[in-house]
Coordinates of N, CA and C and ligand atoms in Angstrom, one line a residue:
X1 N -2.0 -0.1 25.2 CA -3.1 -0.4 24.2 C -4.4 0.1 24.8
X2 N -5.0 0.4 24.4 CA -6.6 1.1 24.3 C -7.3 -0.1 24.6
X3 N -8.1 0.2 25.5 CA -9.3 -1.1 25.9 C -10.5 -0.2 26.5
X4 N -11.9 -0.7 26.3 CA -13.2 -0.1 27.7 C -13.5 -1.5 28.2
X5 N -13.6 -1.3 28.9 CA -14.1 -2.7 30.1 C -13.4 -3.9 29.7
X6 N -12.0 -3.8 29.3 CA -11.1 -5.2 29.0 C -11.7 -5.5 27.6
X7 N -11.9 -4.5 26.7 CA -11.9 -5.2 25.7 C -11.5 -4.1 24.7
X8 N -10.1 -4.6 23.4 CA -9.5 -3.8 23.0 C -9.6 -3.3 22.0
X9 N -9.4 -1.8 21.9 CA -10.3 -1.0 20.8 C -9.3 -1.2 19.7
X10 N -9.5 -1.1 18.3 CA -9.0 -1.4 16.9 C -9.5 -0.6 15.8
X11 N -9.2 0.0 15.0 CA -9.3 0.7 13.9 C -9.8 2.1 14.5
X12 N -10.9 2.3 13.9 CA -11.6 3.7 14.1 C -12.0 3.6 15.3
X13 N -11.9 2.9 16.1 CA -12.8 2.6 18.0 C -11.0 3.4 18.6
X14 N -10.3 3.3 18.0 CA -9.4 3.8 18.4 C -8.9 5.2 19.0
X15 N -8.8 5.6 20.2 CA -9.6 7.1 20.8 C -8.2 8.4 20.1
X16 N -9.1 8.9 19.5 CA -8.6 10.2 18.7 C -7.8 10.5 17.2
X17 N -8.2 8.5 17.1 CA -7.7 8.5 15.3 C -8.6 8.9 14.6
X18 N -10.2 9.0 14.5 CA -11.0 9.8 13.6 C -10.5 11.1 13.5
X19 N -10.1 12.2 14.6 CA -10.1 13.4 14.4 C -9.0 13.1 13.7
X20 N -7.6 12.6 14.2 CA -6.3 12.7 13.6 C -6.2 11.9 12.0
X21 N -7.9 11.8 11.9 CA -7.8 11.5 10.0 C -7.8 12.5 9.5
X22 N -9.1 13.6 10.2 CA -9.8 14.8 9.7 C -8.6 15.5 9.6
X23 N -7.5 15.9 10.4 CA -6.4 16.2 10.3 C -5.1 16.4 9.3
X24 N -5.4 14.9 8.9 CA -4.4 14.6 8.0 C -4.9 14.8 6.8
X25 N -6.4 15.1 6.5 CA -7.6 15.3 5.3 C -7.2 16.5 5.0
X26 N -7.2 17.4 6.2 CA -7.2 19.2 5.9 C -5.4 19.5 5.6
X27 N -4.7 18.7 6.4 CA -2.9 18.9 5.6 C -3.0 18.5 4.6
X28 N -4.1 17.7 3.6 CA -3.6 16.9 2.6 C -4.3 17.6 1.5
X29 N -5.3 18.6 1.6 CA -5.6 19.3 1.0 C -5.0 20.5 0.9
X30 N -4.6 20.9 1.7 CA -3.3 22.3 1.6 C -2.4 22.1 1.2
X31 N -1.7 20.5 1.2 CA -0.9 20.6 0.5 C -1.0 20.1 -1.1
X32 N -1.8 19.4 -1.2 CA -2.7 19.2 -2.9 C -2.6 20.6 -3.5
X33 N -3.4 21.3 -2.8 CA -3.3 23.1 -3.7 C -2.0 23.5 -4.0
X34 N -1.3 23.2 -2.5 CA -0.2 24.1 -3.1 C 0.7 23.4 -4.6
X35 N 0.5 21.7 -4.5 CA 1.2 21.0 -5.7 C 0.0 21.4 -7.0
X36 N -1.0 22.1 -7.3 CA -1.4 22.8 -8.0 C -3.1 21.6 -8.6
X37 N -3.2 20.4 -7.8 CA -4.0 20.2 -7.8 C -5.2 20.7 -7.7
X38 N -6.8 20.1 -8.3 CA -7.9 20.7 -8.5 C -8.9 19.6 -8.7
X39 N -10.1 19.9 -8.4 CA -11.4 18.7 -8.6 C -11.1 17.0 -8.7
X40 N -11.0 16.1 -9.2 CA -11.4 14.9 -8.8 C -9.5 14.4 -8.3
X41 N -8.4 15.5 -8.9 CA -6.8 15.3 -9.1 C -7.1 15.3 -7.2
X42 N -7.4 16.1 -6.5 CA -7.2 16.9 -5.8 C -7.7 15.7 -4.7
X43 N -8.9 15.5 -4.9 CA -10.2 14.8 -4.3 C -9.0 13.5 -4.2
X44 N -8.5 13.0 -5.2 CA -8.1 11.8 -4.9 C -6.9 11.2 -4.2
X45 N -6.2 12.4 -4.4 CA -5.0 13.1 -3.3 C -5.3 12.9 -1.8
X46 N -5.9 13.8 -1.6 CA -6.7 13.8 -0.1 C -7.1 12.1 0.2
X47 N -7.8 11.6 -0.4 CA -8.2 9.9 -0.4 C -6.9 9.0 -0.3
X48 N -5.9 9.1 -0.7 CA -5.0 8.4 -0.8 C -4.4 8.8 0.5
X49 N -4.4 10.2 0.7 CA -3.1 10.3 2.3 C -4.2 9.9 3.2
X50 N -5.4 9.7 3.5 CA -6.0 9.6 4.5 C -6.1 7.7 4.6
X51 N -6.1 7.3 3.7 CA -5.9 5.9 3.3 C -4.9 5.3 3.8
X52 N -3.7 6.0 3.4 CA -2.3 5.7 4.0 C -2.2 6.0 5.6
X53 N -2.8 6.9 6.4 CA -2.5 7.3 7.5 C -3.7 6.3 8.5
X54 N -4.9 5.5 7.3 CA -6.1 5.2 8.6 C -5.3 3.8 9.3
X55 N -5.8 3.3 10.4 CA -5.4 1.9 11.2 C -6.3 0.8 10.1
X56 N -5.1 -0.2 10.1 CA -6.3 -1.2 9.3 C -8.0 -2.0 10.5
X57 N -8.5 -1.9 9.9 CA -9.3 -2.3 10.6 C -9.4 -3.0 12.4
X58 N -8.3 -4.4 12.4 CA -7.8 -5.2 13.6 C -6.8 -4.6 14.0
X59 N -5.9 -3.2 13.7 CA -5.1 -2.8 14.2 C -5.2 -2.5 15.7
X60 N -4.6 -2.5 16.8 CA -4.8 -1.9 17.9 C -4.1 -0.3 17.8
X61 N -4.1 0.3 19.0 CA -3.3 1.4 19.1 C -1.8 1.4 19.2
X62 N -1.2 0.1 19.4 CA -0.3 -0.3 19.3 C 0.3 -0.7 17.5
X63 N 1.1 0.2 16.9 CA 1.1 -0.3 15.4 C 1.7 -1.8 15.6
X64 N 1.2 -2.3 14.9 CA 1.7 -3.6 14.3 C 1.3 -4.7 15.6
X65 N 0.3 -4.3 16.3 CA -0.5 -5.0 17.3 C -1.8 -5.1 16.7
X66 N -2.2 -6.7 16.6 CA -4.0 -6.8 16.0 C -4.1 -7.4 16.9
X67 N -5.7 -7.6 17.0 CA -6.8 -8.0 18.0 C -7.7 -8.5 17.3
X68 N -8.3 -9.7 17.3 CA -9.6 -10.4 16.3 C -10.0 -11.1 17.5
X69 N -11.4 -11.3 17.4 CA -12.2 -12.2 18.1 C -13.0 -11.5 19.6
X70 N -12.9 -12.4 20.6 CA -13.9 -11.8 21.1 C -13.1 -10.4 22.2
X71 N -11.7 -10.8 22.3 CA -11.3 -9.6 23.1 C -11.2 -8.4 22.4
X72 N -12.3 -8.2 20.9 CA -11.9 -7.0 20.0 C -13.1 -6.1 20.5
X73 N -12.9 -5.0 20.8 CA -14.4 -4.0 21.5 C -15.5 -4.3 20.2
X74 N -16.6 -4.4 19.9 CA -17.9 -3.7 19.6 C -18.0 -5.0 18.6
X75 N -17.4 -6.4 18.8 CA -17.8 -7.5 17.6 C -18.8 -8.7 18.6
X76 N -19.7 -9.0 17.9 CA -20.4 -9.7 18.2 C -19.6 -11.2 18.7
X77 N -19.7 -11.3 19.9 CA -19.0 -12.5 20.3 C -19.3 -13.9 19.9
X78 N -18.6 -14.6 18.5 CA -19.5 -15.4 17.6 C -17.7 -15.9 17.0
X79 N -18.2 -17.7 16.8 CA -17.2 -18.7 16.4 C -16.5 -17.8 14.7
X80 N -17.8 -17.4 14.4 CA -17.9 -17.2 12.9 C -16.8 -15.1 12.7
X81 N -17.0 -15.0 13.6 CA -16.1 -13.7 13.5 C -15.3 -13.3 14.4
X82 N -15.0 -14.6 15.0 CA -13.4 -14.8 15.7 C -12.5 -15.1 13.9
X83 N -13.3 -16.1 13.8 CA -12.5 -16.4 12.4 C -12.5 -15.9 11.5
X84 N -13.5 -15.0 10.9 CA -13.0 -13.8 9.9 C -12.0 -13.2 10.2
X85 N -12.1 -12.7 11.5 CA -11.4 -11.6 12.2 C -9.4 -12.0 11.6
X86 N -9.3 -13.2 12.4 CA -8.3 -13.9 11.9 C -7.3 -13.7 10.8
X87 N -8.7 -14.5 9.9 CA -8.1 -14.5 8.5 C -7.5 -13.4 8.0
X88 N -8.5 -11.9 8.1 CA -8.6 -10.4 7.7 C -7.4 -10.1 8.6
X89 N -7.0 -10.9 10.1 CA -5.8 -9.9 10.4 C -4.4 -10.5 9.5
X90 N -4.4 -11.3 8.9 CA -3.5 -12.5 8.5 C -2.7 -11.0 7.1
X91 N -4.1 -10.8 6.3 CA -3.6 -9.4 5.7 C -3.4 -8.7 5.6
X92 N -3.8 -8.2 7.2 CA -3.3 -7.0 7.2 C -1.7 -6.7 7.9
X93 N -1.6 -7.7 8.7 CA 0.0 -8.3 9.0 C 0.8 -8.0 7.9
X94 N 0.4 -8.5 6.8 CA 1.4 -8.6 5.9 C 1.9 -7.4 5.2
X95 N 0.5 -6.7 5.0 CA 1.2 -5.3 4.7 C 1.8 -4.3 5.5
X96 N 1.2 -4.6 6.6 CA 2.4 -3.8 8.1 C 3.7 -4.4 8.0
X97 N 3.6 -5.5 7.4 CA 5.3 -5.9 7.1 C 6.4 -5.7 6.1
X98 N 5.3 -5.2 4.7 CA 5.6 -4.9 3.7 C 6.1 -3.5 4.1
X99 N 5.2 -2.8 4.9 CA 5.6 -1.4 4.7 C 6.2 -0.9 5.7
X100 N 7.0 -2.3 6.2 CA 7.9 -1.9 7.4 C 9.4 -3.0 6.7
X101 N 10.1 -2.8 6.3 CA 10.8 -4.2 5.9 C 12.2 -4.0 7.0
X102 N 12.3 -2.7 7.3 CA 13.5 -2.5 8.0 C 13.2 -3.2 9.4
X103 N 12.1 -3.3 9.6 CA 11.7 -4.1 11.1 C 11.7 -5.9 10.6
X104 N 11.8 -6.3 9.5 CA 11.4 -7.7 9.5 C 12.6 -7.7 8.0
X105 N 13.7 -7.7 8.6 CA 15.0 -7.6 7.5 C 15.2 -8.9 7.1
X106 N 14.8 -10.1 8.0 CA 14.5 -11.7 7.1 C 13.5 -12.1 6.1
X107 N 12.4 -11.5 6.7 CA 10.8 -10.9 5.9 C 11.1 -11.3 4.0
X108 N 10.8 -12.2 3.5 CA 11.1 -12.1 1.6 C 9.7 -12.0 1.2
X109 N 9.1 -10.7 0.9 CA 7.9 -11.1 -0.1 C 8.2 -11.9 -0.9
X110 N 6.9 -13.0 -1.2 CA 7.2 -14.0 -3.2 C 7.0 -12.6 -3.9
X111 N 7.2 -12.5 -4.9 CA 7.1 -11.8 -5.9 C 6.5 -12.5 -7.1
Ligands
LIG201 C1 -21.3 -20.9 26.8 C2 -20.9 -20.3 25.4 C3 -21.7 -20.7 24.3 C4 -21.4 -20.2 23.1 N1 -22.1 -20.6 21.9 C5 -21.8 -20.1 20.7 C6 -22.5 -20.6 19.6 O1 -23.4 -21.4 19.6 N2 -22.1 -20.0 18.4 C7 -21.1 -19.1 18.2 O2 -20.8 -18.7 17.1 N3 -20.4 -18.7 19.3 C8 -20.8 -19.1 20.6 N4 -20.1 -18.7 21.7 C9 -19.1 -17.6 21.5 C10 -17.8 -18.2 21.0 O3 -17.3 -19.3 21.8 C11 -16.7 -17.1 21.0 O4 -17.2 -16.0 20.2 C12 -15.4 -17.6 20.3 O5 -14.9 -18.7 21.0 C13 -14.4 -16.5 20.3 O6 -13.1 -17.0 19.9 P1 -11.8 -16.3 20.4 O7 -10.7 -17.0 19.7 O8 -11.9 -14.8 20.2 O9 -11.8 -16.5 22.0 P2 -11.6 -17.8 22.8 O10 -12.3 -19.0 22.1 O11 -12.2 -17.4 24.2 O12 -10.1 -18.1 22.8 C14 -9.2 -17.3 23.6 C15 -8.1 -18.2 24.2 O13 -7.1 -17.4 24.8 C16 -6.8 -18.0 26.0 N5 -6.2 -17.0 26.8 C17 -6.8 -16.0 27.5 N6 -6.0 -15.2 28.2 C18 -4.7 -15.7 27.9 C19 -3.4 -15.3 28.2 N7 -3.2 -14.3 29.0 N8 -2.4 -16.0 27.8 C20 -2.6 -17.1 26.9 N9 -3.8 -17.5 26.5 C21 -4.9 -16.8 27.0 C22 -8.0 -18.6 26.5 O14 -7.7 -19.7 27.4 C23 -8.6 -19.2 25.2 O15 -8.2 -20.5 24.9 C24 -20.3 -19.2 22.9 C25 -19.6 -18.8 24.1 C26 -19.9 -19.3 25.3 C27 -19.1 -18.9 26.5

């Protein structure tokens, strides 16, 4: 897991996932052209794979590892955004679980 001075990095603090967005931006436009996409088809292509590939926010570098509160790098050390933190990783759990079902084969979304 990714930490600077014991405290652990999550989403974009995450070291070398901005570039490896830019990355996945420029394959996702080469391959948009080649599926014959163009202006906003194209634009929104690119948005979606970079979307799919970014860390959710409380993710660590560890997939399906979060971090909320004060051991998260760059959050104001505060009662009030330990608990956002929380809540916000509560959802994003869920869809690391959704979009993993083969890992959590007891796992029943409600529907
Ligand atoms: C003196 C002081 C005054 C403060 N005043 C305010 C204030 O007025 N308003 C405000 O909003 N914030 C205040 N804060 C900050 C606030 O307390 C923290 O931001 C908040 O408690 C963070 O919550 P947390 O759950 O991230 O961490 P914590 O509340 O520190 O909880 C972490 C828990 O994990 C446990 N733990 C640590 N390591 C391990 C381990 N290896 N295994 C198992 N358990 C472990 C710890 O024992 C602890 O119980 C104050 C902090 C201090 C120190």
């Amino acid at each position: 897991m990714s930490t600077v001075s014991g405290a652990v990095l999550t989403g974009m603090n995450i070291p070398g996932h901005a570039k490896a967005l830019v990355k996945i931006a420029e394959l996702a436009q080469k391959e948009g052209e080649k599926r014959g996409y163009t202006g906003a088809q194209l634009a929104k292509y690119v948005e979606t794979e970079v979307q799919k590939a970014r860390a959710a926010n409380n993710e660590t570098s560890v997939p399906g590892v979060y971090a909320a509160g004060d051991v998260q790098y760059g959050v104001p050390p505060r009662v009030g955004s330990a608990v956002g933190q929380g809540a916000a990783v509560l959802g994003e759990l869920f869809h690391y679980i959704t979009k993993h079902p083969g890992l959590f084969p007891s796992f029943k979304p409600k529907t």
